[in-house]
Amino acid sequence: MNPFKSYSFTWWQIGILKLALLAIGCAIGAYWHEFFGGILTILIVIAVISTIYMMYVTFRQQ
């Protein structure tokens, strides 16, 4: 079993994956709101940097 092999997904399968990750994130955030409230700024910075990087990589490939 090779966990690093390439996979190919359709757009709606990626949509379901994103929906699942969003639901998991909301559930964790609602359950542990006191813990994540203290590091919310750090999480936002990580999200912004990650988004900018992914946009850069995506637009560079086109």
Backbone as a chain_set.jsonl record, in Angstrom:
{"seq": "MNPFKSYSFTWWQIGILKLALLAIGCAIGAYWHEFFGGILTILIVIAVISTIYMMYVTFRQQ", "coords": {"N": [[0.843, -1.185, 0.0], [0.725, 2.07, -1.011], [0.767, 5.167, 0.276], [1.38, 7.554, -0.946], [0.73, 7.711, -3.613], [-0.555, 9.0, -6.747], [-3.745, 10.529, -7.084], [-6.926, 10.939, -8.653], [-9.598, 13.107, -8.736], [-13.046, 14.061, -9.156], [-14.729, 17.249, -9.675], [-16.947, 17.425, -7.991], [-16.428, 15.535, -6.044], [-14.24, 16.658, -4.728], [-15.571, 18.879, -3.761], [-17.278, 17.65, -1.886], [-15.338, 16.706, -0.103], [-14.273, 19.173, 0.829], [-16.569, 20.198, 2.059], [-16.896, 18.313, 4.109], [-14.528, 18.769, 5.584], [-14.993, 21.408, 6.382], [-17.262, 21.046, 8.005], [-16.155, 19.421, 10.026], [-14.262, 21.211, 11.061], [-15.951, 23.258, 12.037], [-17.351, 21.83, 14.004], [-15.265, 21.119, 15.778], [-14.377, 23.671, 16.492], [-16.682, 24.678, 17.76], [-16.925, 22.961, 19.907], [-14.487, 23.133, 21.333], [-14.247, 25.91, 21.939], [-13.216, 27.654, 23.901], [-10.488, 27.028, 24.055], [-9.531, 27.547, 21.404], [-10.183, 30.206, 21.16], [-8.199, 31.73, 22.376], [-6.036, 31.522, 20.636], [-6.866, 32.513, 18.26], [-6.052, 34.629, 16.565], [-3.566, 33.719, 15.622], [-4.396, 31.471, 14.193], [-5.906, 32.68, 12.179], [-3.925, 34.13, 10.825], [-2.356, 31.992, 9.868], [-4.253, 30.835, 8.149], [-4.607, 32.887, 6.246], [-2.01, 33.151, 5.142], [-1.679, 30.564, 4.102], [-3.741, 30.519, 2.203], [-2.944, 32.569, 0.433], [-0.559, 31.452, -0.508], [-1.536, 29.114, -1.822], [-3.101, 30.313, -3.814], [-1.088, 31.616, -5.252], [0.44, 29.409, -6.213], [-1.505, 28.128, -7.765], [-2.199, 30.087, -9.739], [0.265, 30.414, -10.945], [0.643, 28.06, -12.316], [-1.017, 28.206, -14.485]], "CA": [[0.0, 0.0, 0.0], [1.511, 3.286, -1.148], [-0.096, 6.318, 0.577], [1.824, 8.729, -1.685], [0.452, 7.614, -5.041], [-1.4, 10.066, -7.275], [-5.175, 10.268, -7.168], [-7.662, 11.855, -9.505], [-10.956, 13.283, -8.23], [-13.901, 14.979, -9.909], [-14.964, 18.493, -8.953], [-17.938, 17.263, -6.925], [-15.79, 14.792, -4.956], [-13.465, 17.646, -3.98], [-16.568, 19.664, -3.046], [-17.7, 16.876, -0.715], [-14.204, 16.732, 0.83], [-14.234, 20.494, 1.45], [-17.722, 20.281, 2.949], [-16.585, 17.496, 5.28], [-13.522, 19.475, 6.376], [-15.659, 22.561, 6.982], [-18.107, 20.554, 9.096], [-15.268, 18.999, 11.115], [-13.711, 22.428, 11.653], [-17.002, 23.913, 12.821], [-17.624, 21.005, 15.184], [-14.144, 21.271, 16.711], [-14.412, 25.043, 16.996], [-17.805, 24.845, 18.685], [-16.71, 22.14, 21.1], [-13.331, 23.651, 22.071], [-14.198, 27.348, 21.675], [-12.362, 28.344, 24.873], [-9.086, 26.803, 23.686], [-9.209, 28.208, 20.143], [-10.373, 31.65, 21.298], [-6.933, 32.35, 22.747], [-5.076, 31.491, 19.528], [-7.619, 32.821, 17.044], [-5.244, 35.477, 15.691], [-2.565, 32.865, 14.986], [-5.098, 30.644, 13.218], [-6.276, 33.537, 11.045], [-2.689, 34.398, 10.082], [-2.031, 30.756, 9.15], [-5.224, 30.684, 7.071], [-4.331, 33.889, 5.207], [-0.76, 32.784, 4.472], [-1.942, 29.351, 3.322], [-4.58, 30.892, 1.061], [-2.116, 33.315, -0.512], [0.359, 30.491, -1.131], [-2.279, 28.271, -2.754], [-3.453, 31.145, -4.959], [0.145, 31.818, -6.019], [0.766, 28.165, -6.899], [-2.547, 27.876, -8.763], [-2.088, 31.025, -10.846], [1.541, 30.21, -11.601], [0.543, 26.878, -13.178], [-1.87, 28.457, -15.652]], "C": [[0.885, 1.243, 0.0], [0.61, 4.498, -0.875], [0.25, 7.565, -0.235], [1.579, 8.637, -3.185], [-0.509, 8.723, -5.469], [-2.857, 9.603, -7.36], [-5.804, 11.285, -8.098], [-9.112, 11.894, -9.031], [-11.74, 14.198, -9.158], [-14.154, 16.214, -9.055], [-15.951, 18.298, -7.81], [-17.38, 16.422, -5.774], [-14.926, 15.718, -4.102], [-14.411, 18.553, -3.19], [-17.059, 18.96, -1.79], [-16.587, 16.852, 0.329], [-14.127, 18.069, 1.56], [-15.391, 20.684, 2.419], [-17.479, 19.496, 4.239], [-15.569, 18.191, 6.176], [-14.109, 20.707, 7.06], [-16.518, 22.133, 8.166], [-17.267, 20.105, 10.295], [-14.683, 20.217, 11.827], [-14.72, 23.169, 12.505], [-17.299, 23.143, 14.104], [-16.514, 21.15, 16.225], [-14.142, 22.672, 17.321], [-15.532, 25.286, 17.982], [-17.563, 24.103, 19.997], [-15.581, 22.695, 21.965], [-13.168, 25.155, 21.863], [-13.299, 28.096, 22.655], [-10.884, 28.197, 24.526], [-8.715, 27.604, 22.44], [-9.407, 29.713, 20.198], [-9.079, 32.371, 21.608], [-5.923, 32.407, 21.611], [-5.742, 31.821, 18.193], [-6.807, 33.663, 16.066], [-4.204, 34.652, 14.943], [-3.218, 32.002, 13.903], [-5.5, 31.444, 11.984], [-5.053, 33.846, 10.191], [-2.279, 33.172, 9.269], [-2.966, 30.566, 7.966], [-4.937, 31.658, 5.922], [-3.068, 33.529, 4.433], [-0.953, 31.55, 3.595], [-2.754, 29.664, 2.071], [-3.771, 31.634, 0.003], [-1.156, 32.377, -1.234], [-0.368, 29.631, -2.169], [-2.712, 29.06, -3.984], [-2.236, 31.369, -5.858], [0.482, 30.576, -6.84], [-0.228, 27.894, -8.028], [-2.395, 28.795, -9.973], [-0.782, 30.879, -11.605], [1.488, 29.038, -12.583], [-0.265, 27.146, -14.44], [-1.14, 29.11, -16.75]], "O": [[1.694, 1.439, 0.907], [-0.231, 4.829, -1.711], [-0.505, 8.537, -0.217], [2.159, 9.405, -3.952], [-1.195, 9.312, -4.634], [-3.146, 8.446, -7.666], [-5.262, 12.372, -8.301], [-9.774, 10.861, -8.934], [-11.155, 15.019, -9.866], [-13.838, 16.234, -7.865], [-15.815, 18.936, -6.766], [-17.819, 16.582, -4.635], [-14.886, 15.574, -2.88], [-14.091, 18.952, -2.07], [-17.237, 19.592, -0.749], [-16.863, 16.964, 1.523], [-13.937, 18.099, 2.776], [-15.214, 21.269, 3.488], [-17.816, 19.96, 5.328], [-15.728, 18.204, 7.397], [-13.754, 21.011, 8.199], [-16.504, 22.781, 9.213], [-17.622, 20.376, 11.442], [-14.618, 20.249, 13.055], [-14.382, 23.658, 13.583], [-17.478, 23.74, 15.165], [-16.792, 21.286, 17.416], [-13.931, 22.833, 18.523], [-15.352, 26.028, 18.948], [-17.956, 24.571, 21.065], [-15.697, 22.728, 23.19], [-12.053, 25.624, 21.632], [-12.677, 29.087, 22.272], [-10.113, 29.143, 24.686], [-7.683, 28.274, 22.428], [-8.856, 30.434, 19.366], [-8.872, 33.499, 21.159], [-5.036, 33.261, 21.623], [-5.242, 31.452, 17.131], [-6.869, 33.433, 14.858], [-3.987, 34.867, 13.75], [-2.654, 31.825, 12.824], [-5.439, 30.933, 10.866], [-5.135, 33.825, 8.963], [-1.897, 33.3, 8.106], [-2.52, 30.176, 6.887], [-5.019, 31.279, 4.754], [-3.054, 33.593, 3.204], [-0.449, 31.498, 2.473], [-2.478, 29.126, 0.999], [-3.9, 31.356, -1.189], [-0.962, 32.499, -2.444], [0.135, 29.442, -3.277], [-2.691, 28.525, -5.093], [-2.347, 31.315, -7.083], [0.776, 30.681, -8.03], [0.163, 27.479, -9.119], [-2.456, 28.331, -11.112], [-0.726, 31.189, -12.795], [2.216, 29.031, -13.576], [-0.191, 26.361, -15.385], [-1.72, 29.387, -17.799]]}, "num_chains": 1, "name": "protein.A"}
